[in-house]
Structures are given as structure tokens and as C-alpha cells.
Short mmCIF file of C-alpha atoms in Angstrom, two decimals:
data_model
loop_
_atom_site.label_atom_id
_atom_site.label_comp_id
_atom_site.label_asym_id
_atom_site.label_seq_id
_atom_site.Cartn_x
_atom_site.Cartn_y
_atom_site.Cartn_z
CA MET E 213 -8.21 -29.06 -36.12
CA THR E 214 -4.67 -30.38 -35.64
CA ALA E 215 -3.61 -33.66 -37.18
CA ALA E 216 -2.76 -35.23 -33.81
CA THR E 217 -6.04 -34.47 -32.09
CA SER E 218 -9.63 -33.58 -32.80
CA LYS E 219 -9.42 -30.67 -30.39
CA PRO E 220 -9.16 -27.19 -31.95
CA HIS E 221 -5.72 -25.62 -31.73
CA LEU E 222 -5.53 -22.29 -29.93
CA VAL E 223 -2.33 -20.29 -30.37
CA ILE E 224 -1.61 -17.32 -28.12
CA ILE E 225 1.09 -14.78 -28.98
CA GLY E 226 2.45 -13.26 -25.79
CA THR E 227 3.43 -14.53 -22.36
CA GLY E 228 2.51 -11.48 -20.30
CA MET E 229 -0.17 -10.99 -17.69
CA ALA E 230 -3.03 -10.87 -20.21
CA SER E 231 -1.96 -14.18 -21.73
CA GLY E 232 -1.53 -15.79 -18.32
CA ARG E 233 -4.91 -14.63 -17.13
CA LEU E 234 -6.61 -15.88 -20.28
CA LEU E 235 -4.99 -19.28 -19.80
CA GLU E 236 -6.23 -19.45 -16.22
CA GLU E 237 -9.75 -18.52 -17.29
CA LEU E 238 -9.67 -21.18 -20.02
CA MET E 239 -8.50 -23.84 -17.57
CA ARG E 240 -11.31 -22.95 -15.16
CA ARG E 241 -13.89 -23.48 -17.88
CA SER E 242 -12.52 -26.54 -19.66
CA ALA E 243 -8.94 -27.71 -19.42
CA ASP E 244 -9.40 -30.08 -22.37
CA HIS E 245 -11.32 -27.88 -24.79
CA PHE E 246 -8.25 -26.76 -26.78
CA THR E 247 -4.79 -27.86 -27.68
CA ILE E 248 -2.92 -24.71 -26.60
CA SER E 249 0.43 -23.30 -27.74
CA VAL E 250 1.86 -20.07 -26.34
CA PHE E 251 4.73 -18.01 -27.78
CA GLY E 252 6.64 -15.31 -25.91
CA GLU E 253 9.74 -13.23 -26.62
CA GLU E 254 10.92 -13.28 -23.01
CA PRO E 255 12.66 -16.45 -21.78
CA HIS E 256 10.35 -16.63 -18.75
CA PRO E 257 6.87 -17.92 -18.08
CA ASN E 258 4.36 -15.16 -17.29
CA TYR E 259 5.13 -12.98 -14.29
CA ASN E 260 3.49 -10.13 -12.43
CA ARG E 261 4.71 -7.01 -14.22
CA ILE E 262 3.02 -4.89 -11.56
CA MET E 263 5.66 -6.17 -9.12
CA LEU E 264 8.66 -4.91 -11.08
CA SER E 265 8.88 -1.87 -8.79
CA PRO E 266 9.09 -3.99 -5.59
CA LEU E 267 11.59 -6.21 -7.45
CA LEU E 268 13.75 -3.17 -8.17
CA ALA E 269 13.41 -2.06 -4.55
CA GLY E 270 14.56 -5.48 -3.34
CA GLU E 271 11.29 -6.15 -1.54
CA VAL E 272 10.60 -9.34 -3.55
CA SER E 273 12.64 -11.80 -5.59
CA ALA E 274 12.25 -12.75 -9.24
CA GLU E 275 10.80 -16.10 -8.17
CA ASP E 276 8.20 -14.31 -6.04
CA ILE E 277 6.62 -12.54 -9.01
CA VAL E 278 6.24 -15.54 -11.33
CA LEU E 279 2.50 -16.18 -11.77
CA ASN E 280 2.48 -19.50 -13.59
CA PRO E 281 5.76 -21.44 -13.38
CA LEU E 282 6.90 -23.88 -16.06
CA ASP E 283 5.45 -26.80 -14.13
CA TRP E 284 2.00 -25.18 -14.33
CA TYR E 285 2.15 -25.18 -18.13
CA LYS E 286 3.22 -28.85 -18.15
CA GLU E 287 0.50 -29.79 -15.68
CA HIS E 288 -2.15 -28.25 -17.94
CA ASN E 289 -0.66 -29.65 -21.17
CA ILE E 290 0.08 -26.17 -22.52
CA THR E 291 3.05 -25.98 -24.88
CA LEU E 292 5.13 -22.91 -24.04
CA TYR E 293 7.61 -21.55 -26.58
CA ALA E 294 9.42 -19.19 -24.21
CA GLY E 295 12.01 -17.05 -25.94
CA GLU E 296 10.59 -17.61 -29.42
CA ARG E 297 9.15 -14.65 -31.27
CA ILE E 298 6.46 -14.99 -33.92
CA VAL E 299 7.78 -13.34 -37.08
CA GLY E 300 5.07 -14.22 -39.58
CA ILE E 301 1.36 -14.98 -39.81
CA ASP E 302 -0.31 -16.51 -42.85
CA LYS E 303 -3.97 -15.72 -42.32
CA ALA E 304 -5.13 -17.71 -45.36
CA ALA E 305 -3.36 -20.88 -44.20
CA LYS E 306 -3.97 -19.99 -40.53
CA ARG E 307 -0.31 -20.55 -39.72
CA VAL E 308 2.23 -18.82 -37.46
CA VAL E 309 6.00 -18.87 -37.96
CA GLY E 310 8.51 -18.43 -35.14
CA ASP E 311 12.01 -16.96 -35.35
CA GLN E 312 13.47 -20.34 -34.36
CA GLY E 313 11.76 -22.19 -37.18
CA THR E 314 8.58 -23.36 -35.47
CA GLN E 315 5.54 -23.40 -37.74
CA LEU E 316 2.10 -24.17 -36.36
CA GLU E 317 -1.38 -24.11 -37.80
CA TYR E 318 -4.15 -22.71 -35.65
CA ASP E 319 -7.91 -22.86 -35.48
CA HIS E 320 -7.98 -19.62 -33.49
CA LEU E 321 -5.23 -17.12 -32.77
CA VAL E 322 -5.08 -14.64 -29.90
CA PHE E 323 -2.89 -11.54 -29.86
CA ALA E 324 -1.70 -10.72 -26.35
CA THR E 325 1.47 -8.96 -27.44
CA GLY E 326 1.23 -6.26 -24.80
CA SER E 327 2.98 -2.94 -25.17
CA LEU E 328 6.33 -1.29 -25.71
CA PRO E 329 7.80 1.52 -23.61
CA ALA E 330 7.09 4.93 -25.08
CA ARG E 331 10.16 6.89 -26.12
CA ILE E 332 10.84 10.61 -26.21
CA PRO E 333 12.37 12.47 -29.18
CA THR E 334 15.44 13.57 -27.25
CA PRO E 335 19.10 13.37 -28.33
CA GLY E 336 21.43 11.12 -26.37
CA GLN E 337 19.21 8.11 -25.82
CA HIS E 338 21.91 5.88 -27.34
CA LEU E 339 24.09 6.38 -24.26
CA ASN E 340 24.70 3.47 -21.93
CA HIS E 341 22.77 3.16 -18.66
CA ILE E 342 19.57 4.65 -20.05
CA TYR E 343 16.81 2.11 -19.55
CA ALA E 344 13.18 1.42 -20.08
CA PHE E 345 11.28 -0.08 -17.14
CA ARG E 346 9.12 -2.75 -18.64
CA THR E 347 10.60 -6.24 -18.30
CA MET E 348 12.44 -8.41 -15.82
CA ALA E 349 15.54 -7.96 -17.99
CA ASP E 350 15.20 -4.17 -17.64
CA VAL E 351 15.11 -4.52 -13.86
CA ASP E 352 18.18 -6.78 -13.89
CA SER E 353 20.10 -4.18 -15.91
CA ILE E 354 18.97 -1.32 -13.67
CA ILE E 355 19.95 -3.21 -10.52
CA HIS E 356 23.38 -3.94 -11.99
CA SER E 357 23.92 -0.27 -12.92
CA SER E 358 22.60 0.98 -9.59
CA LYS E 359 25.46 -0.71 -7.73
CA SER E 360 27.85 1.95 -9.01
CA ALA E 361 25.39 4.83 -9.40
CA LYS E 362 25.31 7.82 -7.06
CA SER E 363 22.57 9.75 -8.86
CA ALA E 364 19.65 8.87 -11.09
CA VAL E 365 16.89 10.55 -13.09
CA VAL E 366 13.51 9.02 -13.78
CA VAL E 367 11.72 10.61 -16.72
CA GLY E 368 7.98 10.54 -16.08
CA GLY E 369 5.93 11.38 -13.02
CA GLY E 370 3.23 8.75 -13.49
CA LEU E 371 2.65 5.61 -11.47
CA LEU E 372 5.49 3.61 -13.00
CA GLY E 373 7.95 6.48 -12.83
CA LEU E 374 7.28 7.22 -9.17
CA GLU E 375 7.50 3.57 -8.23
CA ALA E 376 10.79 3.21 -10.10
CA ALA E 377 12.16 6.34 -8.42
CA TYR E 378 11.24 4.98 -5.00
CA GLY E 379 13.00 1.71 -5.84
CA LEU E 380 16.20 3.62 -6.61
CA ALA E 381 15.94 6.03 -3.68
CA ILE E 382 15.75 3.30 -1.04
CA LYS E 383 19.04 1.99 -2.43
CA GLY E 384 20.58 5.28 -1.33
CA ILE E 385 20.77 6.79 -4.84
CA LYS E 386 20.01 10.51 -5.18
CA THR E 387 16.97 10.35 -7.44
CA THR E 388 15.07 13.05 -9.32
CA VAL E 389 11.79 12.63 -11.19
CA VAL E 390 11.48 14.88 -14.25
CA ASN E 391 7.89 15.58 -15.26
CA ARG E 392 6.52 17.83 -18.00
CA ALA E 393 3.37 18.62 -16.01
CA GLY E 394 3.16 20.92 -13.00
CA HIS E 395 2.57 18.11 -10.50
CA VAL E 396 3.26 14.41 -10.26
CA LEU E 397 0.61 11.84 -11.11
CA ASN E 398 -1.13 14.61 -13.02
CA ARG E 399 -3.59 12.27 -14.76
CA GLN E 400 -4.82 10.77 -11.50
CA LEU E 401 -4.52 13.62 -8.99
CA ASP E 402 -5.44 17.28 -8.93
CA GLU E 403 -2.89 19.94 -8.07
CA ALA E 404 -3.52 19.93 -4.31
CA ALA E 405 -3.18 16.15 -3.94
CA GLY E 406 -0.22 16.17 -6.32
CA GLU E 407 1.60 18.65 -4.08
CA MET E 408 0.97 16.44 -1.05
CA LEU E 409 2.39 13.51 -2.97
CA ARG E 410 5.45 15.55 -3.99
CA GLN E 411 6.15 16.34 -0.34
CA ALA E 412 5.67 12.70 0.64
CA ILE E 413 8.08 11.31 -1.95
CA LEU E 414 10.61 14.04 -1.13
CA GLU E 415 10.70 12.70 2.42
CA LYS E 416 11.53 9.30 0.91
CA GLY E 417 14.49 10.68 -0.99
CA VAL E 418 12.89 11.47 -4.35
CA ASP E 419 13.29 15.01 -5.66
CA THR E 420 11.23 16.43 -8.52
CA ALA E 421 11.74 18.76 -11.47
CA LEU E 422 8.28 19.87 -12.61
CA ASN E 423 7.14 21.76 -15.71
CA ALA E 424 10.39 20.46 -17.15
CA ASP E 425 11.22 19.51 -20.74
CA ILE E 426 14.36 17.55 -21.50
CA LYS E 427 16.75 19.04 -24.05
CA GLU E 428 19.23 16.15 -24.18
CA PHE E 429 20.97 13.38 -22.28
CA THR E 430 24.64 14.23 -21.77
CA GLY E 431 27.73 12.04 -21.76
CA SER E 432 30.19 10.50 -24.21
CA ASP E 433 29.65 6.76 -23.72
CA ARG E 434 27.70 6.45 -20.49
CA VAL E 435 25.05 8.96 -19.49
CA THR E 436 26.28 11.60 -17.05
CA GLY E 437 23.35 13.99 -16.86
CA VAL E 438 20.01 15.24 -18.10
CA ALA E 439 19.95 18.74 -19.58
CA LEU E 440 16.63 20.58 -19.30
CA GLU E 441 15.32 23.24 -21.66
CA SER E 442 15.57 25.68 -18.73
CA GLY E 443 19.34 25.31 -18.79
CA GLU E 444 19.56 23.20 -15.64
CA VAL E 445 21.60 20.01 -15.85
CA ILE E 446 20.76 17.21 -13.39
CA ALA E 447 23.58 14.78 -12.72
CA ALA E 448 22.66 11.17 -13.48
CA ASP E 449 24.69 7.97 -13.55
CA LEU E 450 21.61 6.13 -14.76
CA VAL E 451 18.31 7.14 -16.31
CA ILE E 452 14.96 5.36 -16.43
CA ILE E 453 12.44 6.48 -19.05
CA ALA E 454 8.92 5.75 -17.82
CA ILE E 455 6.63 8.05 -19.75
CA GLY E 456 4.03 5.49 -20.73
CA ILE E 457 3.44 2.62 -23.12
CA THR E 458 2.59 2.08 -26.78
CA PRO E 459 0.52 -0.92 -27.94
CA ASN E 460 2.72 -3.54 -29.61
CA THR E 461 1.09 -3.75 -33.04
CA ALA E 462 3.96 -4.36 -35.50
CA LEU E 463 3.19 -8.06 -36.02
CA ALA E 464 -0.54 -7.42 -36.40
CA HIS E 465 0.12 -4.66 -38.90
CA ALA E 466 2.44 -6.90 -40.92
CA ALA E 467 -0.27 -9.59 -40.91
CA GLY E 468 -2.75 -7.16 -42.45
CA LEU E 469 -5.02 -6.70 -39.44
CA ASN E 470 -6.74 -3.37 -38.89
CA VAL E 471 -4.54 -1.28 -36.61
CA GLY E 472 -5.04 2.19 -35.12
CA ARG E 473 -3.24 3.11 -31.94
CA GLY E 474 -3.72 -0.56 -31.06
CA ILE E 475 -5.00 -3.67 -32.81
CA ILE E 476 -8.62 -2.78 -33.46
CA VAL E 477 -11.14 -5.20 -31.95
CA ASP E 478 -14.93 -5.20 -31.83
CA ASP E 479 -17.12 -5.53 -28.75
CA TYR E 480 -16.36 -9.26 -28.64
CA LEU E 481 -12.58 -8.72 -28.85
CA VAL E 482 -12.46 -10.03 -32.44
CA THR E 483 -10.01 -8.39 -34.84
CA SER E 484 -10.66 -7.71 -38.51
CA ASP E 485 -10.01 -11.44 -39.04
CA PRO E 486 -12.77 -13.62 -37.49
CA HIS E 487 -10.22 -16.29 -36.58
CA ILE E 488 -8.06 -13.85 -34.60
CA SER E 489 -8.89 -12.18 -31.27
CA GLY E 490 -6.95 -9.79 -29.08
CA LEU E 491 -6.82 -8.58 -25.51
CA GLY E 492 -4.75 -6.47 -23.19
CA GLU E 493 -2.40 -3.59 -23.83
CA CYS E 494 -2.01 -4.35 -27.54
CA ILE E 495 -5.65 -3.73 -28.48
CA GLU E 496 -7.83 -0.73 -29.21
CA HIS E 497 -11.54 -0.96 -28.39
CA ARG E 498 -13.86 1.89 -29.34
CA GLY E 499 -10.88 4.24 -29.50
CA GLU E 500 -9.58 3.26 -26.06
CA THR E 501 -6.34 1.48 -25.20
CA PHE E 502 -5.52 -0.19 -21.90
CA GLY E 503 -2.65 -0.07 -19.42
CA LEU E 504 -4.17 -1.24 -16.14
CA VAL E 505 -4.94 -4.72 -14.90
CA ALA E 506 -8.66 -4.49 -14.08
CA PRO E 507 -10.01 -4.05 -17.64
CA ILE E 508 -7.65 -6.73 -18.95
CA TRP E 509 -9.00 -9.20 -16.39
CA ASP E 510 -12.51 -8.44 -17.64
CA GLN E 511 -11.39 -8.98 -21.21
CA ALA E 512 -9.79 -12.34 -20.34
CA ARG E 513 -12.99 -13.52 -18.68
CA LEU E 514 -15.23 -12.54 -21.59
CA LEU E 515 -12.85 -13.92 -24.21
CA ALA E 516 -12.58 -17.26 -22.39
CA ASP E 517 -16.38 -17.47 -22.24
CA ARG E 518 -16.62 -16.88 -25.98
CA LEU E 519 -13.83 -19.28 -26.93
CA VAL E 520 -15.09 -22.14 -24.74
CA PHE E 521 -18.86 -21.63 -24.58
CA ASN E 522 -19.42 -19.39 -27.62
CA THR E 523 -20.98 -16.87 -25.24
CA GLN E 524 -21.45 -13.54 -27.01
CA LEU E 525 -21.18 -10.98 -24.21
CA PRO E 526 -19.86 -7.56 -25.26
CA TYR E 527 -16.94 -5.95 -23.49
CA LEU E 528 -17.73 -2.60 -21.87
CA SER E 529 -14.93 -0.55 -20.34
CA SER E 530 -15.43 1.11 -16.97
CA ALA E 531 -13.61 3.39 -14.56
CA VAL E 532 -10.54 1.95 -12.83
CA PRO E 533 -9.21 3.14 -9.46
CA THR E 534 -5.58 4.22 -9.10
CA LYS E 535 -3.31 3.15 -6.26
CA LEU E 536 0.41 3.79 -5.80
CA LYS E 537 2.75 1.02 -4.66
CA VAL E 538 5.08 3.12 -2.53
CA SER E 539 5.41 2.10 1.11
CA GLY E 540 3.80 4.56 3.50
CA ILE E 541 1.93 6.59 0.86
CA ASP E 542 -1.82 6.07 0.56
CA LEU E 543 -3.80 7.51 -2.31
CA PHE E 544 -6.90 6.53 -4.23
CA SER E 545 -8.27 8.08 -7.40
CA ALA E 546 -11.01 7.17 -9.85
CA GLY E 547 -13.04 8.91 -12.51
CA GLU E 548 -12.52 12.59 -13.21
CA VAL E 549 -9.87 14.62 -11.44
CA ASN E 550 -10.85 18.26 -11.96
CA GLY E 551 -14.50 18.22 -13.01
CA LEU E 552 -16.52 20.84 -14.87
CA PRO E 553 -17.43 24.39 -13.77
CA GLU E 554 -21.05 23.36 -13.20
CA ASP E 555 -20.18 20.34 -11.05
CA ARG E 556 -20.62 20.23 -7.30
CA ILE E 557 -17.12 19.74 -5.91
CA VAL E 558 -16.70 18.93 -2.23
CA ILE E 559 -13.24 19.11 -0.66
CA LEU E 560 -12.05 18.19 2.82
CA GLN E 561 -8.43 19.05 3.49
CA ASP E 562 -6.14 18.85 6.54
CA PRO E 563 -2.66 20.06 5.49
CA SER E 564 -1.15 19.35 8.91
CA GLN E 565 -2.08 15.67 8.61
CA ARG E 566 -1.53 15.67 4.85
CA ALA E 567 -5.05 14.36 4.36
CA TYR E 568 -7.22 15.29 1.40
CA ARG E 569 -10.61 14.25 0.04
CA LYS E 570 -12.23 15.55 -3.11
CA LEU E 571 -15.54 14.33 -4.52
CA ILE E 572 -16.93 15.53 -7.85
CA ILE E 573 -20.73 15.28 -8.17
CA ARG E 574 -22.64 15.76 -11.42
CA ASP E 575 -26.39 15.27 -11.87
CA GLN E 576 -26.57 13.95 -8.30
CA LYS E 577 -24.01 11.22 -9.10
CA LEU E 578 -20.39 10.76 -8.16
CA VAL E 579 -18.10 11.15 -11.19
CA GLY E 580 -14.71 11.75 -9.57
CA ILE E 581 -12.80 10.71 -6.45
CA VAL E 582 -9.41 11.94 -5.24
CA LEU E 583 -8.20 10.74 -1.84
CA PHE E 584 -4.79 11.25 -0.25
CA GLY E 585 -3.69 10.12 3.19
CA ASP E 586 -7.02 8.70 4.36
CA VAL E 587 -8.26 6.22 1.76
CA GLN E 588 -10.34 3.85 3.87
CA ASP E 589 -13.57 4.79 2.10
CA GLY E 590 -12.07 4.58 -1.37
CA ASN E 591 -13.69 1.30 -2.38
CA TRP E 592 -17.10 2.44 -1.14
CA TYR E 593 -16.89 5.70 -3.07
CA PHE E 594 -15.77 3.74 -6.11
CA GLU E 595 -18.81 1.47 -5.96
CA LEU E 596 -21.06 4.52 -5.76
CA LEU E 597 -19.29 5.86 -8.85
CA GLU E 598 -19.52 2.54 -10.72
CA GLN E 599 -23.20 2.05 -9.89
CA GLN E 600 -23.97 5.72 -10.58
CA SER E 601 -26.04 5.84 -7.39
CA LYS E 602 -27.63 9.18 -6.58
CA VAL E 603 -25.78 10.73 -3.66
CA ASP E 604 -27.46 14.07 -3.01
CA ASP E 605 -29.40 12.70 -0.04
CA LEU E 606 -26.10 11.59 1.50
CA LEU E 607 -24.76 15.13 1.61
CA PRO E 608 -23.24 16.69 3.67
CA HIS E 609 -22.23 13.41 5.36
CA LEU E 610 -20.85 11.86 2.15
CA MET E 611 -17.49 13.54 2.56
CA PHE E 612 -16.95 11.84 5.92
CA GLY E 613 -17.41 8.35 4.56
CA GLN E 614 -19.63 5.32 4.74
CA ALA E 615 -19.91 5.14 8.54
CA PHE E 616 -21.20 8.72 8.81
CA CYS E 617 -23.72 8.16 6.03
CA ARG E 618 -25.10 5.11 7.80
CA GLN E 619 -25.61 7.13 10.98
CA ALA E 620 -27.21 10.09 9.21
CA PRO E 621 -31.01 10.30 9.52
CA GLU E 622 -31.30 10.82 5.75
CA HIS E 623 -29.97 7.31 5.07
CA ASN E 624 -33.44 5.86 5.51
CA ASN E 625 -34.40 7.49 2.22
CA GLN E 626 -31.59 5.74 0.35
CA PRO E 627 -31.58 2.26 -1.20
CA GLU E 628 -29.51 -0.11 0.93
CA ASN E 629 -26.99 -0.74 -1.83
CA ALA E 630 -26.16 2.97 -2.04
CA LEU E 631 -25.19 2.94 1.64
CA THR E 632 -23.36 -0.36 1.92
CA GLY E 633 -21.72 -0.52 -1.46
CA ALA E 634 -23.35 -3.90 -2.11
CA SER E 635 -23.70 -5.01 -5.69
CA LEU E 636 -26.96 -4.36 -7.47
#
């Protein structure tokens, strides 16, 4: 307990989306249960990192993406140390030390340190105008550079890379996405859907270089191009590297916590120290790390329950659907992408309309969904996948969506929840 109050002191390291969501969940349960202090390296309150792509594109402002403004912290009596980095943790004394001299004792500590942009082992990354795409400061720098840029390269054909490329292209910059795989969004789409996506982003001004490895970034002071192993050189006045994220574990490692790829937590999100918990992109749970919002929201809810009510509910990860935030492009993916040789794979494709549906069925249950163009049944398919409802009796109507399955005579043999997507 702190000297000034009988309430336990909760310290949270990190001011990202995981931290913000945990704070909201705590306030919903009991606004007065803890004295709360939050430390973050960025000089901002928490903001919606998912909206960095629309921010780059100019579709929203920086103010639009703030989730909990400074007044919210004051209203809830949360002390925010924005712009102060924790540099030391004394687990025995249960004390944190900030780089500006702040020292606080805690009753419980939460790591929500997020992730760092992954880097590639390629010469030339010291050149100016090569950026990560992870923070509001990154976006500010990219926007500044884009004012004088005529060409750009985005390294990485995943969700973040494609969204960044779109943000540059609509500014009139000739933009190329370089991807090591043979199609874009290769972890979420199969080859056919990936080709449809390539054509769609090309129409929006984004070119692609696929099956491409980067040899080096060229230039003397400022980057001028990206040289590929094939010998091709793509002109680039600015480069964004968006090849993924790495859990931010340096502080946890220095504090002596168990660390693998992320900070290792048990089913209750407790680290190797019982007085320290973790959630979000910085943690590793049962060998899995996290980069999407949905599982982090689940973690925040369960952790808040445990911290406030001492509720011991285990965290269980589940499939997460993929959506792309590029105007005019609709896709939906969840579960497996390619399936196994023994799976039943049903495909409906209309190249002229650039519409594609692929369902992967194993043991009478849906295990994979890939939709492009027509995604209106995506959420229903996803609920069938989550619930592991048997779908054989819905065939062959399943491919045509929920409305067709309701009309099919076989639907009378199915439980209502399998047809409506209602929760069990």
C-alpha cells in the first residue's frame, strides 16, 4: 500500500492501446479500487494505433485518433507520466525508476510495453528518410518527407504495409510494395485472393515487386532507391519498413523476468513474478505472441477481473478475422488459408466481378475462411468457425451464405444457432 492511501498502488508501464483498454476495464469495475500510475515513452496519451494508416492518408487528424485524452486521466484520478520511460525495476523492493528521476513503489505492476518494429538485415538502413511505421511520430516524419517525395517503397506486403502504401499512393506518390512472398497478404490470403488484391491495389496506384529480396538501400545521405537481389533497382525518395513487430521485452529481461519471444505469462497473465502481470503485444502465452486488437481486448477484460475481483479465469486464445483498411477493397479472412490435402475445400470464384469465396472444412467443421469482394457473410462464417458448428448439412448452400442456408430444406435438421450465428 502507498503511504498516502490505503488503496493498493497499481503501476502500468506503457501508454498504448493495451494499457488504455485495461484502464477502461478497471474503471468500469471499480474506479476507486487502485491508486493508478501510468508511464509511457511517447509524449501522448493513448491513441488508436490502428488508425495510423488513415492518419497518413489524411483521412483523420491526430486529435481524431486519441482514445483517452489527458482530461480523461485527470477525471479518473490516474497519474500519467507521459514521455517518461521506466529504466529500472527493483522486484524485491517493488519499485520502478523513471528516466526523469521518478521512483514509485507498487503493489502490482503491469507490463504493457507493446512491440517494436521488426528490422531487416540489409545494408543502408542508416540513410535518411527510411522509416518504421509504428508511432504518431513516425507518421509525422513520413508526412513531412512525403511533401518532397516523388517515389516510395514500402517493404512488407502485410496489412500494415499495404495500408501504408495506400496512404502514400493517394498523395500522388509512385509507390511500390516489396514482398518476399509470391503474393501480398500471404499469411491471410491464398494465392487466388492475393492476386485479386494485387490487381485492386494496382488500380489505386500501388505497384508490387513479389518474390523479391532486398540487397541494399542505395544513396549517400538520403535514400534514393532499393536494390533487389534480382538486380532491379526501384527508385525511392522515402522508404517505409513494415515487415512486422517484435515484442518489447528489454526492460522485462533486465528486471529478471522470464522472457522468450515475449514476456512469458501463464494462463492468468502473470509473469514469473507473482506481483507482475503482462498483456498485449509484449507478452508470450503458450508460445503465442499477439499483434491484433481482439485478443488484447480479451486479455484486458480478464486481467481487470483478476486485479479487481480476484477472479481466476484463464485466457484462451482464439481465431481472429482479418480486414484491410483500404477504401474500396473488401476482404475477410480467418482460420487456415490453404488447408490440408484431406480437407473439403469449396471455392466460388467470379473473376469478372473480382469476387472470391473459399471455405475449408475439416471433420464437418469450418476451419478456414477466405473472402474477397463479397464479404457480407464473413461474420456469420466466423461464428460458425468459432463455435465449431458442424456444417455438412448446410452444404451445398453454405457457399452462398446465411440467407441461402436458411431457405434450404436441410436447415430444419440444424440447431438454430448454427443457422443464425447466435451465441451458444
